[in-house]
Amino acid sequence: MNMDGDWPLPQPNTLFKVNRRPAESSLSKTSSIASTFSSLAKPVVAEAVQRARGLSTQSDVEGFHQLRVAFRKLRALYWAYSPYLGEEATAQATEEFKRLAAVAGGTRDWDIAGDLLRAAQAAGASIELLVAAACEKRAQAVLHSQSMIKGDDVEAFLNDALLQAQTTLQSRCDDLPIRAFAEKRIRLAQRALQKRSRRAALSETTQEEDLHDVRKAGKKLRYLLEFFQPVIKSGHERTIEELTSVQNKLGQFNDIAASATLIRSASFNEVPPEVVQESLQWLEEQKCRRMRAASRRVRAISGVAEAPDVNRM
């Protein structure tokens, strides 16, 4: 589990007003680079704040998942605008997004692992003790997430981050049009996906790391296409659907691989080692099957990863 130390979120000096109710997109092809950042960031921030506040009274699966997704989207957005935000500012913000996503993800990871263990149990594995222990680990992760992610702190941090970003962008690119910039950033994300998918496809032995890299690159490209669809040329809906399909296959594999790592690294004092080993054996069998399916999907897109070119959209 990727959790950093318990350290407080930075407190802002000035608040950037966040609209809690996501508004309709006001992007157009004549919008400036600076103005589009605010339009794109506000709905995602509103989602993150709402989910973070909900953690104090709820611990539902979807809440943790959507909170992690919101922070991932913010990371993609900051990457897109990084040429004008600057390397240092982008790194500082995205590292905090990554940390918060990891804290929220701790509960989400145990949700996934618990579902897989119950599937193994239904398939005949004698792992009742481990299933119960995983439920306890999930409860502990909820308490950790609730202690680390406070709605007021998250909102204050995001207010400050967006205010600083908006101020920087207004001083550097307030009068520059968005369309050419958006298309350029999307092309860079496409090339990264193409490079990683081909590397995974050409490898004689598929590596988990290669598939994980393809998954991350695909997510970034999909988020950027969704963000910028009002200002780039039309016709990218099929690309988003294809990326989503590939992500589903890669996600199924990643869930099993991550759950095996999580269970292997956890301490289960009340569970006999042979029970843990039985679950890991079942997960390994499932992982091999899912890896083959994911590898086939990556090979299928590797030769046409460059096809969703914004110049042809």
Coordinates of C-alpha atoms in Angstrom, one line a residue, residues 1-201:
M1 CA 0.0 0.0 0.0
N2 CA 1.4 3.3 -1.1
M3 CA 0.8 5.6 1.9
D4 CA 3.1 8.3 3.0
G5 CA 3.5 9.7 6.5
D6 CA 0.8 11.5 8.5
W7 CA 1.6 15.1 7.7
P8 CA -0.9 18.0 7.5
L9 CA -2.1 19.4 4.2
P10 CA -0.8 22.9 3.4
Q11 CA -3.1 25.7 4.4
P12 CA -3.9 28.5 1.9
N13 CA -3.5 32.2 2.5
T14 CA -6.3 33.1 0.1
L15 CA -9.2 31.1 -1.0
F16 CA -10.2 30.3 -4.6
K17 CA -14.0 30.0 -4.5
V18 CA -15.1 26.6 -5.5
N19 CA -18.6 26.1 -6.9
R20 CA -19.9 22.9 -5.2
R21 CA -22.3 22.3 -8.1
P22 CA -20.5 21.5 -11.3
A23 CA -21.5 23.8 -14.1
E24 CA -21.9 23.2 -17.8
S25 CA -18.6 23.5 -19.7
S26 CA -18.0 27.0 -21.0
L27 CA -15.1 26.0 -23.3
S28 CA -15.0 27.1 -26.9
K29 CA -12.3 27.1 -29.6
T30 CA -11.8 30.8 -29.0
S31 CA -11.2 30.4 -25.2
S32 CA -7.8 31.2 -23.8
I33 CA -5.5 28.6 -22.3
A34 CA -5.8 30.3 -18.9
S35 CA -9.6 30.5 -18.8
T36 CA -10.1 26.9 -19.9
F37 CA -8.1 25.6 -16.9
S38 CA -10.5 27.1 -14.5
S39 CA -13.5 25.8 -16.4
L40 CA -12.1 22.3 -16.5
A41 CA -10.7 22.2 -12.9
K42 CA -13.8 23.4 -11.0
P43 CA -16.1 20.5 -11.7
V44 CA -13.4 18.0 -10.8
V45 CA -12.5 19.9 -7.6
A46 CA -16.2 20.0 -6.7
E47 CA -16.4 16.3 -7.1
A48 CA -13.3 15.7 -4.9
V49 CA -14.5 18.0 -2.2
Q50 CA -17.9 16.4 -2.1
R51 CA -16.4 12.9 -1.9
A52 CA -13.9 14.0 0.7
R53 CA -16.6 15.4 2.9
G54 CA -18.7 12.3 2.5
L55 CA -15.9 10.2 4.0
S56 CA -16.7 11.5 7.5
T57 CA -20.1 9.8 7.5
Q58 CA -19.9 7.2 4.7
S59 CA -17.5 4.4 3.7
D60 CA -19.1 3.2 0.5
V61 CA -17.1 1.6 -2.3
E62 CA -18.0 4.1 -5.0
G63 CA -17.1 7.1 -2.8
F64 CA -13.5 6.0 -2.4
H65 CA -13.2 5.1 -6.0
Q66 CA -14.6 8.4 -7.4
L67 CA -12.4 10.4 -5.0
R68 CA -9.3 8.6 -6.3
V69 CA -10.5 9.1 -9.9
A70 CA -10.9 12.9 -9.2
F71 CA -7.4 13.2 -8.0
R72 CA -6.1 11.3 -11.0
K73 CA -8.0 13.6 -13.3
L74 CA -6.4 16.6 -11.6
R75 CA -3.0 15.1 -12.2
A76 CA -3.7 14.7 -15.9
L77 CA -5.0 18.3 -16.1
Y78 CA -1.9 19.7 -14.4
W79 CA 0.3 17.7 -16.8
A80 CA -1.6 19.2 -19.7
Y81 CA -1.0 22.7 -18.5
S82 CA 2.6 22.1 -17.1
P83 CA 4.4 24.0 -19.9
Y84 CA 2.9 27.2 -18.5
L85 CA 2.5 26.2 -14.8
G86 CA 6.2 25.3 -14.6
E87 CA 7.9 22.1 -13.6
E88 CA 8.2 22.8 -9.9
A89 CA 4.6 23.9 -9.4
T90 CA 3.3 21.0 -11.4
A91 CA 5.4 18.5 -9.4
Q92 CA 4.3 19.9 -6.0
A93 CA 0.6 19.8 -6.9
T94 CA 0.6 16.4 -8.6
E95 CA 2.6 14.8 -5.8
E96 CA -0.1 15.9 -3.3
F97 CA -2.8 14.6 -5.7
K98 CA -1.0 11.3 -5.8
R99 CA -0.7 11.1 -2.0
L100 CA -4.3 11.8 -1.5
A101 CA -5.4 9.3 -4.1
A102 CA -3.2 6.7 -2.5
V103 CA -4.8 7.3 0.9
A104 CA -8.3 7.0 -0.6
G105 CA -7.1 4.0 -2.6
G106 CA -6.1 2.1 0.6
T107 CA -9.8 1.4 1.3
R108 CA -10.5 0.8 -2.4
D109 CA -7.7 -1.7 -2.7
W110 CA -9.1 -3.8 0.2
D111 CA -12.6 -3.6 -1.4
I112 CA -11.2 -5.1 -4.5
A113 CA -9.1 -7.7 -2.7
G114 CA -12.2 -8.7 -0.6
D115 CA -14.3 -9.2 -3.7
L116 CA -11.6 -11.4 -5.2
L117 CA -11.2 -13.4 -2.1
R118 CA -15.0 -14.0 -1.9
A119 CA -14.9 -15.1 -5.5
A120 CA -12.1 -17.6 -4.6
Q121 CA -14.2 -18.8 -1.7
A122 CA -17.2 -19.3 -4.0
A123 CA -14.9 -21.3 -6.3
G124 CA -14.1 -23.7 -3.5
A125 CA -11.1 -22.2 -1.7
S126 CA -11.1 -22.7 2.0
I127 CA -10.2 -19.2 3.0
E128 CA -13.0 -18.1 5.3
L129 CA -10.5 -16.8 7.9
L130 CA -8.7 -14.7 5.3
V131 CA -12.0 -13.3 4.0
A132 CA -12.9 -12.1 7.5
A133 CA -9.4 -10.7 8.0
A134 CA -9.6 -8.8 4.8
C135 CA -12.9 -7.2 6.0
E136 CA -11.0 -6.1 9.1
K137 CA -8.2 -4.7 7.1
R138 CA -10.8 -2.7 5.0
A139 CA -12.3 -1.3 8.2
Q140 CA -8.8 -0.2 9.4
A141 CA -8.2 1.4 6.0
V142 CA -11.5 3.4 6.3
L143 CA -10.4 4.8 9.6
H144 CA -7.0 5.7 8.2
S145 CA -8.6 7.4 5.2
Q146 CA -11.0 9.3 7.4
S147 CA -8.2 10.5 9.6
M148 CA -6.0 11.6 6.7
I149 CA -8.6 13.1 4.4
K150 CA -10.7 15.9 5.9
G151 CA -13.1 17.7 3.7
D152 CA -12.2 21.2 5.0
D153 CA -8.5 20.5 4.5
V154 CA -8.9 19.1 1.0
E155 CA -11.1 22.0 0.0
A156 CA -8.6 24.5 1.4
F157 CA -5.7 22.8 -0.3
L158 CA -7.5 22.6 -3.7
N159 CA -8.6 26.3 -3.3
D160 CA -5.0 27.3 -2.8
A161 CA -3.6 25.1 -5.6
L162 CA -6.2 26.4 -8.1
L163 CA -5.7 30.0 -7.2
Q164 CA -1.9 29.7 -7.6
A165 CA -2.3 27.9 -10.9
Q166 CA -4.9 30.4 -12.2
T167 CA -2.7 33.4 -11.3
T168 CA 0.3 31.8 -13.0
L169 CA -1.6 31.0 -16.2
Q170 CA -3.2 34.5 -16.4
S171 CA 0.2 36.0 -16.3
R172 CA 1.7 33.7 -18.9
C173 CA -0.9 32.7 -21.4
D174 CA -4.1 34.6 -20.8
D175 CA -4.5 35.7 -24.4
L176 CA -3.3 32.5 -26.1
P177 CA -6.0 30.3 -27.8
I178 CA -6.7 26.9 -26.4
R179 CA -7.2 24.7 -29.5
A180 CA -3.6 24.4 -30.9
F181 CA -2.3 23.9 -27.3
A182 CA -4.9 21.2 -26.5
E183 CA -4.2 19.3 -29.7
K184 CA -0.4 19.4 -29.1
R185 CA -0.8 18.0 -25.5
I186 CA -3.1 15.3 -26.8
R187 CA -0.6 14.3 -29.5
L188 CA 2.1 14.0 -26.8
A189 CA -0.1 11.8 -24.7
Q190 CA -0.9 9.7 -27.8
R191 CA 2.8 9.2 -28.5
A192 CA 3.4 8.1 -25.0
L193 CA 0.6 5.5 -25.3
Q194 CA 1.9 4.4 -28.6
K195 CA 5.4 4.0 -27.3
R196 CA 4.4 2.0 -24.2
S197 CA 1.9 -0.2 -26.0
R198 CA 4.5 -1.2 -28.6
R199 CA 7.1 -1.9 -26.0
A200 CA 4.7 -4.2 -24.2
A201 CA 3.5 -5.8 -27.5

